[in-house]
PDB file of C-alpha atoms in Angstrom:
ATOM      1  CA  LEU A   1     113.960  37.730  90.089  1.00 53.00           C
ATOM      2  CA  ALA A   2     111.835  38.462  87.017  1.00 56.00           C
ATOM      3  CA  LYS A   3     108.518  40.126  87.693  1.00 85.00           C
ATOM      4  CA  THR A   4     105.349  39.197  85.870  1.00 93.00           C
ATOM      5  CA  THR A   5     102.244  41.164  84.998  1.00 94.00           C
ATOM      6  CA  GLN A   6      98.920  39.520  84.283  1.00 96.00           C
ATOM      7  CA  PRO A   7      95.265  40.646  84.330  1.00 97.00           C
ATOM      8  CA  ILE A   8      93.669  40.738  87.744  1.00 95.00           C
ATOM      9  CA  SER A   9      90.511  38.971  86.620  1.00 97.00           C
ATOM     10  CA  MET A  10      88.742  37.452  83.630  1.00 97.00           C
ATOM     11  CA  ASP A  11      85.270  36.102  82.985  1.00 97.00           C
ATOM     12  CA  SER A  12      84.340  33.391  80.513  1.00 97.00           C
ATOM     13  CA  TYR A  13      81.349  31.275  79.603  1.00 97.00           C
ATOM     14  CA  GLU A  14      81.478  27.528  79.814  1.00 97.00           C
ATOM     15  CA  GLY A  15      82.776  25.847  76.696  1.00 97.00           C
ATOM     16  CA  GLN A  16      84.829  28.799  75.518  1.00 97.00           C
ATOM     17  CA  GLU A  17      88.587  28.892  75.082  1.00 97.00           C
ATOM     18  CA  VAL A  18      90.314  31.158  77.583  1.00 98.00           C
ATOM     19  CA  ASN A  19      93.648  32.843  76.940  1.00 98.00           C
ATOM     20  CA  ILE A  20      95.506  34.475  79.816  1.00 98.00           C
ATOM     21  CA  THR A  21      98.506  36.550  78.833  1.00 97.00           C
ATOM     22  CA  CYS A  22     101.453  37.249  81.090  1.00 96.00           C
ATOM     23  CA  SER A  23     104.141  39.852  80.569  1.00 96.00           C
ATOM     24  CA  HIS A  24     107.702  39.207  81.772  1.00 94.00           C
ATOM     25  CA  ASN A  25     109.938  41.770  80.136  1.00 94.00           C
ATOM     26  CA  ASN A  26     112.990  41.034  82.302  1.00 91.00           C
ATOM     27  CA  ILE A  27     113.072  37.280  81.858  1.00 92.00           C
ATOM     28  CA  ALA A  28     116.587  35.851  82.109  1.00 91.00           C
ATOM     29  CA  THR A  29     118.187  33.439  79.673  1.00 92.00           C
ATOM     30  CA  ASN A  30     117.941  30.523  82.091  1.00 89.00           C
ATOM     31  CA  ASP A  31     114.386  31.254  83.215  1.00 91.00           C
ATOM     32  CA  TYR A  32     111.451  29.018  82.413  1.00 92.00           C
ATOM     33  CA  ILE A  33     107.813  30.086  82.390  1.00 94.00           C
ATOM     34  CA  THR A  34     105.503  28.147  84.659  1.00 94.00           C
ATOM     35  CA  TRP A  35     101.779  28.390  85.292  1.00 96.00           C
ATOM     36  CA  TYR A  36      99.957  27.258  88.407  1.00 96.00           C
ATOM     37  CA  GLN A  37      96.275  26.967  89.295  1.00 97.00           C
ATOM     38  CA  GLN A  38      94.921  27.554  92.783  1.00 97.00           C
ATOM     39  CA  PHE A  39      91.483  26.830  94.227  1.00 96.00           C
ATOM     40  CA  PRO A  40      90.372  28.501  97.479  1.00 92.00           C
ATOM     41  CA  SER A  41      92.029  27.096 100.606  1.00 92.00           C
ATOM     42  CA  GLN A  42      94.235  24.738  98.596  1.00 94.00           C
ATOM     43  CA  GLY A  43      97.865  24.748  97.547  1.00 94.00           C
ATOM     44  CA  PRO A  44      98.667  25.782  93.976  1.00 94.00           C
ATOM     45  CA  ARG A  45      98.806  23.033  91.398  1.00 94.00           C
ATOM     46  CA  PHE A  46     101.249  22.901  88.488  1.00 93.00           C
ATOM     47  CA  ILE A  47      99.614  23.306  85.086  1.00 95.00           C
ATOM     48  CA  ILE A  48     102.337  23.687  82.485  1.00 95.00           C
ATOM     49  CA  GLN A  49     105.908  24.837  81.963  1.00 93.00           C
ATOM     50  CA  GLY A  50     107.846  25.966  78.923  1.00 94.00           C
ATOM     51  CA  TYR A  51     110.964  27.694  77.699  1.00 94.00           C
ATOM     52  CA  LYS A  52     110.100  28.737  74.162  1.00 92.00           C
ATOM     53  CA  THR A  53     107.605  28.212  71.318  1.00 90.00           C
ATOM     54  CA  LYS A  54     104.622  26.067  72.227  1.00 96.00           C
ATOM     55  CA  VAL A  55     104.002  23.435  74.860  1.00 95.00           C
ATOM     56  CA  THR A  56     100.832  21.385  75.141  1.00 96.00           C
ATOM     57  CA  ASN A  57      99.648  18.897  77.706  1.00 95.00           C
ATOM     58  CA  GLU A  58      96.347  17.288  78.551  1.00 94.00           C
ATOM     59  CA  VAL A  59      94.912  20.370  80.230  1.00 94.00           C
ATOM     60  CA  ALA A  60      96.451  23.445  78.602  1.00 97.00           C
ATOM     61  CA  SER A  61      98.726  24.970  76.010  1.00 98.00           C
ATOM     62  CA  LEU A  62     101.451  27.527  76.563  1.00 98.00           C
ATOM     63  CA  PHE A  63     102.490  29.878  73.795  1.00 97.00           C
ATOM     64  CA  ILE A  64     105.798  31.716  74.077  1.00 97.00           C
ATOM     65  CA  PRO A  65     106.956  34.136  71.361  1.00 97.00           C
ATOM     66  CA  ALA A  66     110.545  34.245  70.193  1.00 96.00           C
ATOM     67  CA  ASP A  67     111.507  37.202  72.417  1.00 96.00           C
ATOM     68  CA  ARG A  68     110.079  35.385  75.476  1.00 96.00           C
ATOM     69  CA  LYS A  69     108.887  38.661  76.989  1.00 95.00           C
ATOM     70  CA  SER A  70     105.368  37.362  77.285  1.00 96.00           C
ATOM     71  CA  SER A  71     103.467  34.102  77.345  1.00 97.00           C
ATOM     72  CA  THR A  72      99.868  32.989  76.917  1.00 98.00           C
ATOM     73  CA  LEU A  73      98.160  30.194  78.789  1.00 98.00           C
ATOM     74  CA  SER A  74      95.334  28.705  76.753  1.00 98.00           C
ATOM     75  CA  LEU A  75      92.595  26.661  78.406  1.00 98.00           C
ATOM     76  CA  PRO A  76      90.376  24.915  75.865  1.00 95.00           C
ATOM     77  CA  ARG A  77      86.635  24.636  76.479  1.00 94.00           C
ATOM     78  CA  VAL A  78      86.563  25.755  80.111  1.00 97.00           C
ATOM     79  CA  SER A  79      84.049  24.401  82.589  1.00 97.00           C
ATOM     80  CA  LEU A  80      82.766  25.700  85.906  1.00 97.00           C
ATOM     81  CA  SER A  81      85.464  23.675  87.669  1.00 96.00           C
ATOM     82  CA  ASP A  82      88.151  25.794  85.990  1.00 97.00           C
ATOM     83  CA  THR A  83      87.120  28.759  88.132  1.00 98.00           C
ATOM     84  CA  ALA A  84      90.319  29.477  90.038  1.00 97.00           C
ATOM     85  CA  VAL A  85      93.296  31.805  90.318  1.00 97.00           C
ATOM     86  CA  TYR A  86      96.022  31.280  87.716  1.00 98.00           C
ATOM     87  CA  TYR A  87      99.604  32.339  88.397  1.00 96.00           C
ATOM     88  CA  CYS A  88     102.322  32.993  85.862  1.00 95.00           C
ATOM     89  CA  LEU A  89     105.871  32.657  87.186  1.00 92.00           C
ATOM     90  CA  VAL A  90     109.329  32.871  85.717  1.00 91.00           C
ATOM     91  CA  GLY A  91     112.424  31.364  87.222  1.00 89.00           C
ATOM     92  CA  GLY A  92     115.152  28.796  86.935  1.00 85.00           C
ATOM     93  CA  ARG A  93     115.833  25.437  88.525  1.00 81.00           C
ATOM     94  CA  ASN A  94     117.660  26.853  91.521  1.00 81.00           C
ATOM     95  CA  THR A  95     115.594  29.920  92.291  1.00 84.00           C
ATOM     96  CA  PRO A  96     112.451  29.949  94.430  1.00 85.00           C
ATOM     97  CA  LEU A  97     109.285  30.677  92.514  1.00 85.00           C
ATOM     98  CA  VAL A  98     107.931  34.182  93.106  1.00 85.00           C
ATOM     99  CA  PHE A  99     104.168  34.475  92.969  1.00 88.00           C
ATOM    100  CA  GLY A 100     102.287  37.614  91.976  1.00 86.00           C
ATOM    101  CA  LYS A 101      98.587  38.135  92.616  1.00 87.00           C
ATOM    102  CA  GLY A 102      97.548  35.971  89.707  1.00 94.00           C
ATOM    103  CA  THR A 103      94.485  36.137  87.457  1.00 97.00           C
ATOM    104  CA  ARG A 104      91.139  35.261  88.949  1.00 97.00           C
ATOM    105  CA  LEU A 105      89.183  33.369  86.286  1.00 98.00           C
ATOM    106  CA  SER A 106      85.435  33.091  86.721  1.00 98.00           C
ATOM    107  CA  VAL A 107      83.613  30.648  84.471  1.00 98.00           C
ATOM    108  CA  ILE A 108      79.925  31.352  84.033  1.00 96.00           C
ATOM    109  CA  ALA A 109      77.288  28.785  83.067  1.00 94.00           C
TER     110      ALA A 109
ATOM    111  CA  ASP B   1     101.161   7.943  97.978  1.00 52.00           C
ATOM    112  CA  GLY B   2     103.982  10.374  97.419  1.00 63.00           C
ATOM    113  CA  GLY B   3     103.378  13.932  98.427  1.00 92.00           C
ATOM    114  CA  ILE B   4     103.599  16.706 100.933  1.00 95.00           C
ATOM    115  CA  THR B   5     101.713  16.721 104.198  1.00 96.00           C
ATOM    116  CA  GLN B   6     101.051  19.691 106.396  1.00 96.00           C
ATOM    117  CA  SER B   7      99.519  19.448 109.802  1.00 90.00           C
ATOM    118  CA  PRO B   8      97.262  20.526 111.254  1.00 91.00           C
ATOM    119  CA  LYS B   9      94.888  21.922 108.642  1.00 93.00           C
ATOM    120  CA  TYR B  10      93.528  24.499 111.087  1.00 95.00           C
ATOM    121  CA  LEU B  11      95.443  25.950 114.035  1.00 95.00           C
ATOM    122  CA  PHE B  12      94.323  28.431 116.657  1.00 94.00           C
ATOM    123  CA  ARG B  13      96.655  30.237 119.046  1.00 92.00           C
ATOM    124  CA  LYS B  14      96.601  33.071 121.496  1.00 92.00           C
ATOM    125  CA  GLU B  15      98.639  36.146 120.778  1.00 91.00           C
ATOM    126  CA  GLY B  16     102.116  35.976 122.270  1.00 90.00           C
ATOM    127  CA  GLN B  17     102.533  32.235 121.805  1.00 92.00           C
ATOM    128  CA  ASN B  18     104.983  30.625 119.445  1.00 94.00           C
ATOM    129  CA  VAL B  19     103.540  27.963 117.156  1.00 95.00           C
ATOM    130  CA  THR B  20     105.218  25.406 114.885  1.00 96.00           C
ATOM    131  CA  LEU B  21     103.720  24.283 111.599  1.00 96.00           C
ATOM    132  CA  SER B  22     104.692  20.878 110.297  1.00 97.00           C
ATOM    133  CA  CYS B  23     105.714  20.049 106.730  1.00 97.00           C
ATOM    134  CA  GLU B  24     106.797  16.583 105.627  1.00 97.00           C
ATOM    135  CA  GLN B  25     107.536  15.263 102.139  1.00 97.00           C
ATOM    136  CA  ASN B  26     108.302  11.776 100.859  1.00 95.00           C
ATOM    137  CA  LEU B  27     109.205  12.863  97.342  1.00 92.00           C
ATOM    138  CA  ASN B  28     112.947  12.762  98.019  1.00 92.00           C
ATOM    139  CA  HIS B  29     113.155  16.435  97.081  1.00 93.00           C
ATOM    140  CA  ASP B  30     116.142  18.478  98.140  1.00 92.00           C
ATOM    141  CA  ALA B  31     114.497  21.898  98.123  1.00 94.00           C
ATOM    142  CA  MET B  32     111.645  22.968 100.385  1.00 96.00           C
ATOM    143  CA  TYR B  33     109.798  26.259 100.740  1.00 96.00           C
ATOM    144  CA  TRP B  34     107.403  28.089 103.014  1.00 97.00           C
ATOM    145  CA  TYR B  35     104.926  30.639 101.699  1.00 97.00           C
ATOM    146  CA  ARG B  36     102.328  32.788 103.357  1.00 97.00           C
ATOM    147  CA  GLN B  37      99.055  33.773 101.685  1.00 96.00           C
ATOM    148  CA  ASP B  38      96.671  36.475 102.899  1.00 95.00           C
ATOM    149  CA  PRO B  39      93.080  36.747 101.638  1.00 90.00           C
ATOM    150  CA  GLY B  40      92.893  37.778  97.994  1.00 87.00           C
ATOM    151  CA  GLN B  41      96.655  37.943  97.677  1.00 90.00           C
ATOM    152  CA  GLY B  42      99.350  35.897  96.037  1.00 91.00           C
ATOM    153  CA  LEU B  43     101.891  33.771  97.873  1.00 93.00           C
ATOM    154  CA  ARG B  44     104.847  35.400  99.592  1.00 94.00           C
ATOM    155  CA  LEU B  45     108.054  33.510 100.287  1.00 95.00           C
ATOM    156  CA  ILE B  46     109.048  33.212 103.952  1.00 97.00           C
ATOM    157  CA  TYR B  47     112.012  30.817 103.973  1.00 97.00           C
ATOM    158  CA  TYR B  48     113.488  28.192 101.720  1.00 96.00           C
ATOM    159  CA  SER B  49     116.013  25.420 101.998  1.00 96.00           C
ATOM    160  CA  GLN B  50     117.872  23.879  99.099  1.00 93.00           C
ATOM    161  CA  ILE B  51     119.705  21.259 101.126  1.00 94.00           C
ATOM    162  CA  VAL B  52     119.686  19.744 104.594  1.00 96.00           C
ATOM    163  CA  ASN B  53     121.133  21.969 107.333  1.00 96.00           C
ATOM    164  CA  ASP B  54     120.941  25.061 105.158  1.00 96.00           C
ATOM    165  CA  PHE B  55     118.188  27.616 104.607  1.00 97.00           C
ATOM    166  CA  GLN B  56     117.745  31.159 103.339  1.00 97.00           C
ATOM    167  CA  LYS B  57     115.398  34.009 104.155  1.00 97.00           C
ATOM    168  CA  GLY B  58     112.698  34.878 101.687  1.00 95.00           C
ATOM    169  CA  ASP B  59     110.893  38.170 101.291  1.00 93.00           C
ATOM    170  CA  ILE B  60     109.070  38.171 104.641  1.00 96.00           C
ATOM    171  CA  ALA B  61     111.236  36.169 107.087  1.00 97.00           C
ATOM    172  CA  GLU B  62     110.871  38.531 110.061  1.00 96.00           C
ATOM    173  CA  GLY B  63     109.049  36.866 112.924  1.00 96.00           C
ATOM    174  CA  TYR B  64     109.549  33.360 111.549  1.00 97.00           C
ATOM    175  CA  SER B  65     112.165  30.652 112.029  1.00 97.00           C
ATOM    176  CA  VAL B  66     112.836  27.309 110.358  1.00 98.00           C
ATOM    177  CA  SER B  67     115.054  24.278 110.660  1.00 97.00           C
ATOM    178  CA  ARG B  68     116.088  21.620 108.172  1.00 98.00           C
ATOM    179  CA  GLU B  69     117.605  18.744 110.106  1.00 97.00           C
ATOM    180  CA  LYS B  70     116.158  16.063 107.846  1.00 97.00           C
ATOM    181  CA  LYS B  71     115.551  15.998 104.125  1.00 97.00           C
ATOM    182  CA  GLU B  72     111.916  15.076 104.628  1.00 97.00           C
ATOM    183  CA  SER B  73     111.012  17.762 107.127  1.00 98.00           C
ATOM    184  CA  PHE B  74     110.974  21.572 107.118  1.00 98.00           C
ATOM    185  CA  PRO B  75     109.030  22.910 110.130  1.00 98.00           C
ATOM    186  CA  LEU B  76     108.130  26.590 110.383  1.00 97.00           C
ATOM    187  CA  THR B  77     107.858  28.383 113.720  1.00 97.00           C
ATOM    188  CA  VAL B  78     105.725  31.485 113.873  1.00 96.00           C
ATOM    189  CA  THR B  79     107.094  33.477 116.775  1.00 94.00           C
ATOM    190  CA  SER B  80     105.427  36.098 118.918  1.00 90.00           C
ATOM    191  CA  ALA B  81     107.506  38.676 117.048  1.00 89.00           C
ATOM    192  CA  GLN B  82     105.405  38.191 113.919  1.00 90.00           C
ATOM    193  CA  LYS B  83     103.013  41.157 113.926  1.00 90.00           C
ATOM    194  CA  ASN B  84     100.194  39.671 111.854  1.00 92.00           C
ATOM    195  CA  PRO B  85     100.507  35.884 111.978  1.00 95.00           C
ATOM    196  CA  THR B  86      96.945  35.025 110.959  1.00 96.00           C
ATOM    197  CA  ALA B  87      97.231  33.655 107.421  1.00 96.00           C
ATOM    198  CA  PHE B  88      97.217  30.565 105.213  1.00 97.00           C
ATOM    199  CA  TYR B  89     100.621  28.878 105.222  1.00 98.00           C
ATOM    200  CA  LEU B  90     101.788  26.715 102.353  1.00 97.00           C
ATOM    201  CA  CYS B  91     104.757  24.396 102.200  1.00 97.00           C
ATOM    202  CA  ALA B  92     106.275  23.232  98.917  1.00 95.00           C
ATOM    203  CA  SER B  93     109.105  21.065  97.711  1.00 94.00           C
ATOM    204  CA  ARG B  94     110.965  20.722  94.453  1.00 92.00           C
ATOM    205  CA  GLY B  95     113.136  18.042  92.912  1.00 84.00           C
ATOM    206  CA  ALA B  96     116.138  18.451  90.677  1.00 77.00           C
ATOM    207  CA  GLY B  97     115.293  16.059  87.900  1.00 71.00           C
ATOM    208  CA  GLU B  98     113.694  16.571  84.524  1.00 65.00           C
ATOM    209  CA  ARG B  99     110.457  17.708  86.114  1.00 67.00           C
ATOM    210  CA  TRP B 100     111.396  20.289  88.674  1.00 75.00           C
ATOM    211  CA  GLU B 101     108.147  22.074  89.318  1.00 82.00           C
ATOM    212  CA  GLN B 102     107.210  22.874  92.907  1.00 87.00           C
ATOM    213  CA  TYR B 103     104.697  20.604  94.598  1.00 91.00           C
ATOM    214  CA  PHE B 104     102.545  22.165  97.283  1.00 94.00           C
ATOM    215  CA  GLY B 105     101.032  20.776 100.435  1.00 96.00           C
ATOM    216  CA  PRO B 106      97.373  21.354 101.403  1.00 95.00           C
ATOM    217  CA  GLY B 107      98.205  24.278 103.668  1.00 96.00           C
ATOM    218  CA  THR B 108      97.646  25.214 107.309  1.00 97.00           C
ATOM    219  CA  ARG B 109      95.291  28.015 108.233  1.00 97.00           C
ATOM    220  CA  LEU B 110      96.596  29.741 111.337  1.00 96.00           C
ATOM    221  CA  THR B 111      94.379  32.027 113.374  1.00 96.00           C
ATOM    222  CA  VAL B 112      95.882  34.053 116.200  1.00 94.00           C
ATOM    223  CA  THR B 113      93.583  35.962 118.532  1.00 92.00           C
TER     224      THR B 113
END
């Protein structure tokens, strides 16, 4: 199972764009990159998933370079409610998702 | 509403007792998972099942047992053999269609004293 590396924590002010980068050097051909958000005492919530290039949805964008060895989650104009832990995972359809420690994002007013 | 339910939300047990955590889903998902989360840590995989009547050990299966007799249900038993059972337990399920991300339940916080 591919292992990911991401910053332990990040701080941001409200209204700023936040970019969280994840490294996954051993990603396999069939692996997708998925990001989850978790608030304290809650289950993680799916944010976005991609295979290559760029994916955008209503809450975030995911940038994946051609070599796929890293990815960047972009959160536009964060608010206090975006304070959470963000997990980057790689895996395929038939493999359980393996969670690292994630990135603890703190949004400051 | 479709989703995953875990009950109870909080559970207290005495050391030496077995306890079973419930997980039910009505999403018609084939695959189900159990994770454990300790304070300040990520999720660790305990067991998973990709089809009824079949399941596999995850990274930290020792001291736990599961069953998958029905597609909708994947109960987890924390046995007395589990050395440090106090934790937050999360159940998840995943479909096989176009959107195959894992959906998580609200979790059960188990405290063993």
